[in-house]
mmCIF file of C-alpha atoms and ligand atoms in Angstrom:
data_model
loop_
_atom_site.group_PDB
_atom_site.id
_atom_site.type_symbol
_atom_site.label_atom_id
_atom_site.label_comp_id
_atom_site.label_asym_id
_atom_site.label_seq_id
_atom_site.Cartn_x
_atom_site.Cartn_y
_atom_site.Cartn_z
ATOM 1 C CA UNK D 1 -12.464 20.464 -12.775
ATOM 2 C CA UNK D 2 -10.770 17.165 -13.310
ATOM 3 C CA UNK D 3 -8.507 16.566 -16.266
ATOM 4 C CA UNK D 4 -9.073 13.921 -18.849
ATOM 5 C CA UNK D 5 -6.109 11.859 -17.392
ATOM 6 C CA UNK D 6 -7.625 12.242 -13.865
ATOM 7 C CA UNK D 7 -10.940 10.782 -15.202
ATOM 8 C CA UNK D 8 -9.078 7.696 -16.572
ATOM 9 C CA UNK D 9 -7.110 7.427 -13.332
ATOM 10 C CA UNK D 10 -10.352 7.509 -11.456
ATOM 11 C CA UNK D 11 -11.822 4.650 -13.436
ATOM 12 C CA UNK D 12 -8.649 2.481 -13.099
ATOM 13 C CA UNK D 13 -8.083 3.424 -9.384
ATOM 14 C CA UNK D 14 -11.798 2.431 -8.576
ATOM 15 C CA UNK D 15 -11.406 -0.770 -10.222
ATOM 16 C CA UNK D 16 -8.305 -1.547 -8.186
ATOM 17 C CA UNK D 17 -10.216 -0.442 -5.032
ATOM 18 C CA UNK D 18 -12.916 -2.902 -5.881
ATOM 19 C CA UNK D 19 -10.551 -5.680 -6.433
ATOM 20 C CA UNK D 20 -8.842 -5.098 -3.254
ATOM 21 C CA UNK D 21 -12.037 -5.245 -1.299
ATOM 22 C CA UNK D 22 -13.052 -8.507 -3.091
ATOM 23 C CA UNK D 23 -9.875 -10.240 -2.482
ATOM 24 C CA UNK D 24 -9.948 -9.020 1.125
ATOM 25 C CA UNK D 25 -13.353 -10.640 1.506
ATOM 26 C CA UNK D 26 -11.916 -13.953 0.532
ATOM 27 C CA UNK D 27 -9.512 -13.851 3.444
ATOM 28 C CA UNK D 28 -10.165 -16.440 6.172
ATOM 29 C CA UNK D 29 -8.203 -19.013 8.178
ATOM 30 C CA UNK D 30 -7.252 -22.010 5.944
ATOM 31 C CA UNK D 31 -6.960 -19.940 2.789
ATOM 32 C CA UNK D 32 -3.644 -19.924 1.067
ATOM 33 C CA UNK D 33 -1.893 -16.746 -0.440
ATOM 34 C CA UNK D 34 -1.887 -18.507 -3.777
ATOM 35 C CA UNK D 35 -5.678 -18.760 -3.750
ATOM 36 C CA UNK D 36 -5.836 -14.958 -3.156
ATOM 37 C CA UNK D 37 -3.434 -14.494 -6.155
ATOM 38 C CA UNK D 38 -5.493 -16.428 -8.496
ATOM 39 C CA UNK D 39 -8.611 -14.441 -7.507
ATOM 40 C CA UNK D 40 -6.765 -11.045 -7.856
ATOM 41 C CA UNK D 41 -5.624 -12.166 -11.444
ATOM 42 C CA UNK D 42 -9.088 -13.141 -12.399
ATOM 43 C CA UNK D 43 -10.704 -9.874 -11.247
ATOM 44 C CA UNK D 44 -8.046 -7.625 -13.082
ATOM 45 C CA UNK D 45 -8.780 -9.388 -16.179
ATOM 46 C CA UNK D 46 -12.486 -9.227 -15.789
ATOM 47 C CA UNK D 47 -12.225 -5.601 -15.261
ATOM 48 C CA UNK D 48 -10.557 -5.226 -18.457
ATOM 49 C CA UNK D 49 -7.045 -4.760 -17.003
ATOM 50 C CA UNK D 50 -3.911 -6.502 -16.270
ATOM 51 C CA UNK D 51 -2.282 -7.270 -12.867
ATOM 52 C CA UNK D 52 0.847 -4.845 -12.891
ATOM 53 C CA UNK D 53 2.973 -6.958 -10.371
ATOM 54 C CA UNK D 54 2.946 -10.024 -12.825
ATOM 55 C CA UNK D 55 6.442 -10.194 -14.412
ATOM 56 C CA UNK D 56 7.247 -6.696 -13.073
ATOM 57 C CA UNK D 57 11.026 -5.891 -12.554
ATOM 58 C CA UNK D 58 14.066 -8.027 -13.564
ATOM 59 C CA UNK D 59 15.979 -9.358 -10.622
ATOM 60 C CA UNK D 60 13.969 -11.823 -10.862
ATOM 61 C CA UNK D 61 10.619 -10.516 -12.231
ATOM 62 C CA UNK D 62 7.953 -10.765 -9.587
ATOM 63 C CA UNK D 63 6.147 -14.066 -10.371
ATOM 64 C CA UNK D 64 2.579 -13.373 -9.177
ATOM 65 C CA UNK D 65 -0.409 -10.992 -9.617
ATOM 66 C CA UNK D 66 -0.606 -9.446 -6.057
ATOM 67 C CA UNK D 67 1.774 -9.015 -3.138
ATOM 68 C CA UNK D 68 0.641 -10.793 0.138
ATOM 69 C CA UNK D 69 2.614 -9.733 3.241
ATOM 70 C CA UNK D 70 1.869 -11.658 6.254
ATOM 71 C CA UNK D 71 2.904 -10.588 9.941
ATOM 72 C CA UNK D 72 6.604 -9.790 9.886
ATOM 73 C CA UNK D 73 6.659 -9.366 6.169
ATOM 74 C CA UNK D 74 6.846 -5.469 5.361
ATOM 75 C CA UNK D 75 5.893 -5.627 1.616
ATOM 76 C CA UNK D 76 6.351 -7.540 -1.711
ATOM 77 C CA UNK D 77 5.473 -10.932 -0.164
ATOM 78 C CA UNK D 78 5.191 -13.513 -2.809
ATOM 79 C CA UNK D 79 2.014 -15.589 -2.741
ATOM 80 C CA UNK D 80 2.737 -19.294 -2.302
ATOM 81 C CA UNK D 81 1.081 -22.373 -0.658
ATOM 82 C CA UNK D 82 1.240 -20.697 2.932
ATOM 83 C CA UNK D 83 -1.939 -21.138 4.765
ATOM 84 C CA UNK D 84 -3.383 -18.117 6.655
ATOM 85 C CA UNK D 85 -3.989 -18.924 10.267
ATOM 86 C CA UNK D 86 -6.239 -17.422 12.881
ATOM 87 C CA UNK D 87 -4.470 -14.537 14.448
ATOM 88 C CA UNK D 88 -2.393 -13.452 11.433
ATOM 89 C CA UNK D 89 -2.402 -10.055 9.708
ATOM 90 C CA UNK D 90 -1.929 -9.886 6.014
ATOM 91 C CA UNK D 91 -1.424 -6.927 3.750
ATOM 92 C CA UNK D 92 -2.938 -7.275 0.282
ATOM 93 C CA UNK D 93 -1.333 -4.870 -2.386
ATOM 94 C CA UNK D 94 -3.223 -4.699 -5.672
ATOM 95 C CA UNK D 95 -2.097 -2.823 -8.719
ATOM 96 C CA UNK D 96 -4.248 -2.793 -11.872
ATOM 97 C CA UNK D 97 -3.206 -1.502 -15.375
ATOM 98 C CA UNK D 98 -6.292 -0.517 -17.324
ATOM 99 C CA UNK D 99 -6.843 2.222 -19.973
ATOM 100 C CA UNK D 100 -3.191 2.822 -20.094
ATOM 101 C CA UNK D 101 -2.672 3.755 -16.419
ATOM 102 C CA UNK D 102 -1.872 1.964 -13.078
ATOM 103 C CA UNK D 103 -3.985 2.231 -9.856
ATOM 104 C CA UNK D 104 -2.112 1.025 -6.811
ATOM 105 C CA UNK D 105 -3.683 0.418 -3.441
ATOM 106 C CA UNK D 106 -3.233 -1.879 -0.427
ATOM 107 C CA UNK D 107 -4.694 -2.603 2.894
ATOM 108 C CA UNK D 108 -3.881 -4.618 5.952
ATOM 109 C CA UNK D 109 -6.576 -7.330 7.016
ATOM 110 C CA UNK D 110 -7.198 -9.437 10.218
ATOM 111 C CA UNK D 111 -7.344 -13.220 9.820
ATOM 112 C CA UNK D 112 -9.885 -14.346 12.312
ATOM 113 C CA UNK D 113 -9.279 -12.828 15.849
ATOM 114 C CA UNK D 114 -6.015 -10.919 16.316
ATOM 115 C CA UNK D 115 -4.240 -9.942 19.494
ATOM 116 C CA UNK D 116 -4.741 -6.365 20.848
ATOM 117 C CA UNK D 117 -1.174 -5.123 19.984
ATOM 118 C CA UNK D 118 -1.721 -6.190 16.283
ATOM 119 C CA UNK D 119 -5.044 -4.519 16.228
ATOM 120 C CA UNK D 120 -3.627 -1.152 17.552
ATOM 121 C CA UNK D 121 -0.716 -1.520 14.939
ATOM 122 C CA UNK D 122 -3.222 -1.868 11.957
ATOM 123 C CA UNK D 123 -5.421 1.092 13.263
ATOM 124 C CA UNK D 124 -2.392 3.422 13.846
ATOM 125 C CA UNK D 125 -1.145 2.567 10.343
ATOM 126 C CA UNK D 126 -4.342 3.330 8.814
ATOM 127 C CA UNK D 127 -4.460 6.686 10.778
ATOM 128 C CA UNK D 128 -0.950 7.493 9.479
ATOM 129 C CA UNK D 129 -2.063 7.138 5.765
ATOM 130 C CA UNK D 130 -5.203 9.165 6.559
ATOM 131 C CA UNK D 131 -3.320 11.917 8.349
ATOM 132 C CA UNK D 132 -0.813 12.104 5.559
ATOM 133 C CA UNK D 133 -3.559 12.465 2.924
ATOM 134 C CA UNK D 134 -4.907 15.355 4.907
ATOM 135 C CA UNK D 135 -1.680 17.325 4.298
ATOM 136 C CA UNK D 136 -1.766 17.022 0.580
ATOM 137 C CA UNK D 137 -2.797 20.165 -1.406
ATOM 138 C CA UNK D 138 -1.196 22.625 -3.879
ATOM 139 C CA UNK D 139 1.706 24.629 -2.474
ATOM 140 C CA UNK D 140 2.443 22.075 0.273
ATOM 141 C CA UNK D 141 5.974 20.573 0.496
ATOM 142 C CA UNK D 142 6.079 16.741 -0.115
ATOM 143 C CA UNK D 143 7.974 16.312 3.175
ATOM 144 C CA UNK D 144 4.847 17.346 5.020
ATOM 145 C CA UNK D 145 3.632 13.804 4.205
ATOM 146 C CA UNK D 146 6.552 12.018 5.940
ATOM 147 C CA UNK D 147 6.329 14.497 8.963
ATOM 148 C CA UNK D 148 2.539 13.601 9.473
ATOM 149 C CA UNK D 149 3.280 9.805 9.296
ATOM 150 C CA UNK D 150 6.409 9.903 11.585
ATOM 151 C CA UNK D 151 4.787 12.042 14.131
ATOM 152 C CA UNK D 152 1.663 9.743 14.401
ATOM 153 C CA UNK D 153 3.633 6.431 14.357
ATOM 154 C CA UNK D 154 6.207 7.493 16.834
ATOM 155 C CA UNK D 155 3.675 8.894 19.280
ATOM 156 C CA UNK D 156 2.268 5.428 19.296
ATOM 157 C CA UNK D 157 5.604 3.921 20.037
ATOM 158 C CA UNK D 158 5.918 2.288 16.633
ATOM 159 C CA UNK D 159 8.736 2.795 13.894
ATOM 160 C CA UNK D 160 8.539 3.905 10.257
ATOM 161 C CA UNK D 161 10.028 1.512 7.670
ATOM 162 C CA UNK D 162 12.643 3.700 5.495
ATOM 163 C CA UNK D 163 13.600 1.367 2.670
ATOM 164 C CA UNK D 164 10.351 1.669 0.811
ATOM 165 C CA UNK D 165 8.682 4.798 -0.479
ATOM 166 C CA UNK D 166 5.589 6.022 -2.105
ATOM 167 C CA UNK D 167 5.850 7.042 -5.754
ATOM 168 C CA UNK D 168 4.511 8.900 -8.838
ATOM 169 C CA UNK D 169 2.191 6.498 -10.685
ATOM 170 C CA UNK D 170 0.354 6.687 -13.951
ATOM 171 C CA UNK D 171 1.359 5.265 -17.335
ATOM 172 C CA UNK D 172 4.392 3.953 -15.391
ATOM 173 C CA UNK D 173 4.159 1.759 -12.262
ATOM 174 C CA UNK D 174 6.781 3.670 -10.438
ATOM 175 C CA UNK D 175 7.900 7.068 -11.355
ATOM 176 C CA UNK D 176 8.781 10.599 -9.704
ATOM 177 C CA UNK D 177 8.146 12.004 -7.270
ATOM 178 C CA UNK D 178 9.638 9.749 -4.488
ATOM 179 C CA UNK D 179 7.355 10.106 -1.230
ATOM 180 C CA UNK D 180 9.301 9.394 1.916
ATOM 181 C CA UNK D 181 7.172 8.225 4.771
ATOM 182 C CA UNK D 182 9.632 9.959 7.335
ATOM 183 C CA UNK D 183 10.509 13.567 7.596
ATOM 184 C CA UNK D 184 13.315 14.690 5.394
ATOM 185 C CA UNK D 185 14.266 18.423 5.470
ATOM 186 C CA UNK D 186 15.471 18.263 1.735
ATOM 187 C CA UNK D 187 12.445 16.541 0.364
ATOM 188 C CA UNK D 188 10.876 19.893 -0.105
ATOM 189 C CA UNK D 189 9.463 19.811 -3.717
ATOM 190 C CA UNK D 190 6.140 21.625 -3.807
ATOM 191 C CA UNK D 191 2.824 19.808 -4.665
ATOM 192 C CA UNK D 192 1.090 20.997 -7.737
ATOM 193 C CA UNK D 193 -2.327 20.310 -9.175
ATOM 194 C CA UNK D 194 -2.265 17.046 -11.347
ATOM 195 C CA UNK D 195 0.573 15.392 -9.520
ATOM 196 C CA UNK D 196 -0.286 11.814 -9.122
ATOM 197 C CA UNK D 197 1.284 9.606 -6.430
ATOM 198 C CA UNK D 198 0.830 6.996 -3.893
ATOM 199 C CA UNK D 199 1.482 7.201 -0.055
ATOM 200 C CA UNK D 200 2.010 3.801 1.473
ATOM 201 C CA UNK D 201 3.442 4.016 4.994
ATOM 202 C CA UNK D 202 4.849 0.655 6.452
ATOM 203 C CA UNK D 203 4.816 0.972 10.324
ATOM 204 C CA UNK D 204 6.548 -1.711 12.512
ATOM 205 C CA UNK D 205 5.888 -2.590 16.319
ATOM 206 C CA UNK D 206 9.744 -3.005 16.791
ATOM 207 C CA UNK D 207 12.726 -2.192 14.463
ATOM 208 C CA UNK D 208 12.330 -0.237 11.344
ATOM 209 C CA UNK D 209 15.276 -2.034 9.569
ATOM 210 C CA UNK D 210 14.429 -4.696 6.889
ATOM 211 C CA UNK D 211 16.091 -7.690 5.336
ATOM 212 C CA UNK D 212 15.121 -9.182 1.935
ATOM 213 C CA UNK D 213 14.511 -12.912 1.552
ATOM 214 C CA UNK D 214 16.683 -14.885 -0.901
ATOM 215 C CA UNK D 215 13.514 -14.845 -3.320
ATOM 216 C CA UNK D 216 14.678 -11.287 -4.205
ATOM 217 C CA UNK D 217 11.469 -9.653 -3.308
ATOM 218 C CA UNK D 218 9.990 -10.603 0.310
ATOM 219 C CA UNK D 219 11.045 -7.719 2.631
ATOM 220 C CA UNK D 220 10.749 -8.712 6.364
ATOM 221 C CA UNK D 221 11.649 -6.885 9.704
ATOM 222 C CA UNK D 222 14.872 -7.751 11.073
ATOM 223 C CA UNK D 223 13.411 -8.583 14.470
ATOM 224 C CA UNK D 224 10.544 -10.658 13.249
ATOM 225 C CA UNK D 225 8.038 -8.354 14.883
ATOM 226 C CA UNK D 226 4.921 -7.354 13.094
ATOM 227 C CA UNK D 227 4.372 -4.523 10.479
ATOM 228 C CA UNK D 228 1.355 -3.137 8.695
ATOM 229 C CA UNK D 229 0.614 -0.996 5.616
ATOM 230 C CA UNK D 230 -2.006 1.022 3.807
ATOM 231 C CA UNK D 231 -1.721 2.579 0.298
ATOM 232 C CA UNK D 232 -3.889 4.888 -1.807
ATOM 233 C CA UNK D 233 -3.181 6.431 -5.259
ATOM 234 C CA UNK D 234 -4.208 10.107 -5.360
ATOM 235 C CA UNK D 235 -4.106 13.266 -7.347
ATOM 236 C CA UNK D 236 -3.453 16.855 -6.157
ATOM 237 C CA UNK D 237 -6.340 18.979 -7.197
ATOM 238 C CA UNK D 238 -6.699 22.653 -7.478
ATOM 239 C CA UNK D 239 -7.773 22.953 -3.970
ATOM 240 C CA UNK D 240 -6.674 19.785 -2.282
ATOM 241 C CA UNK D 241 -6.616 15.947 -3.041
ATOM 242 C CA UNK D 242 -8.706 13.402 -4.633
ATOM 243 C CA UNK D 243 -8.299 9.685 -3.692
ATOM 244 C CA UNK D 244 -8.263 7.689 -7.022
ATOM 245 C CA UNK D 245 -8.441 4.215 -5.501
ATOM 246 C CA UNK D 246 -11.429 4.463 -3.227
ATOM 247 C CA UNK D 247 -14.024 1.565 -3.396
ATOM 248 C CA UNK D 248 -17.032 3.111 -5.148
ATOM 249 C CA UNK D 249 -18.709 2.896 -1.601
ATOM 250 C CA UNK D 250 -16.171 5.385 -0.185
ATOM 251 C CA UNK D 251 -15.178 3.256 2.501
ATOM 252 C CA UNK D 252 -11.633 2.039 3.021
ATOM 253 C CA UNK D 253 -10.846 -1.797 2.791
ATOM 254 C CA UNK D 254 -8.928 -3.542 5.391
ATOM 255 C CA UNK D 255 -9.218 -3.579 9.203
ATOM 256 C CA UNK D 256 -8.466 -1.210 12.051
ATOM 257 C CA UNK D 257 -11.167 1.320 11.133
ATOM 258 C CA UNK D 258 -14.363 2.329 12.812
HETATM 259 N N1 MF3 E 1 2.360 -2.255 -5.377
HETATM 260 C C1 MF3 E 1 3.755 -2.139 -4.884
HETATM 261 C C2 MF3 E 1 3.954 -0.672 -4.581
HETATM 262 O O1 MF3 E 1 3.093 -0.162 -3.792
HETATM 263 C C3 MF3 E 1 4.723 -2.615 -5.777
HETATM 264 C C4 MF3 E 1 4.857 -4.118 -5.999
HETATM 265 S S1 MF3 E 1 6.008 -4.370 -7.101
HETATM 266 C C5 MF3 E 1 5.908 -6.052 -7.283
HETATM 267 O O2 MF3 E 1 4.657 0.091 -5.118
HETATM 268 F F1 MF3 E 1 6.513 -6.325 -8.250
HETATM 269 F F2 MF3 E 1 6.192 -6.639 -6.177
HETATM 270 F F3 MF3 E 1 4.597 -6.239 -7.617
HETATM 271 CO CO1 CO E 2 1.156 -0.999 -3.977
HETATM 272 CO CO1 CO E 3 2.823 1.623 -4.570
#
């Protein structure tokens, strides 16, 4: 049976999942990332929530309501006047604070028609998240998550970004536990019912190393090759896992699926 906190998490998570879907539906060649930011902001407010990224952090505070990460940008891309072009891939990362808790979810979308290697990258990244979720259950060690992701990404010839991790999420945006997306033998904390965290693998065609832009947020691959990401917030249940950030229709947002 679900705890009261997981009921709240489910309502907030599903709102975040709906917002991700709706902003994703607005992606098209010619649209700017600032336009996607304005839409995300409006939808968070209409849902009775607040966009967690806005003014998050201190060095400097994140200036927008969504992260938009295009092509070689790994994560934390800052919306601006950039125009999306046919053939781009773009990750939208939505976090909504509502009823006192955060729901954090992201997906990667095609802009128009995308080359076959980018299509494969996005599909494999989506599968990495799906296969990681499949190992979440009480009694499992947290490093089973990173093992599942690394095995699948490297079998496809891709690399796992190490600098950014999944995280506990709830009343705080980022808290314990830390969820590595590659296998680390010491990361052997055991999952217990009620643990609520994200898994958010970033998978690259080339190098896994990242470099931050001088805006203090945008992280890009060192070789300029493309990278993709998917994220869900989930809770460990008595017998497995429940995804909190699913869209109410149960389908994942973004591209690379069936
Ligand atoms: N949503 C991101 C995550 O998955 C965090 C974004 S922090 C921000 O953890 F300030 F860039 F929004
Ligand atoms: Co996120
Ligand atoms: Co997150």
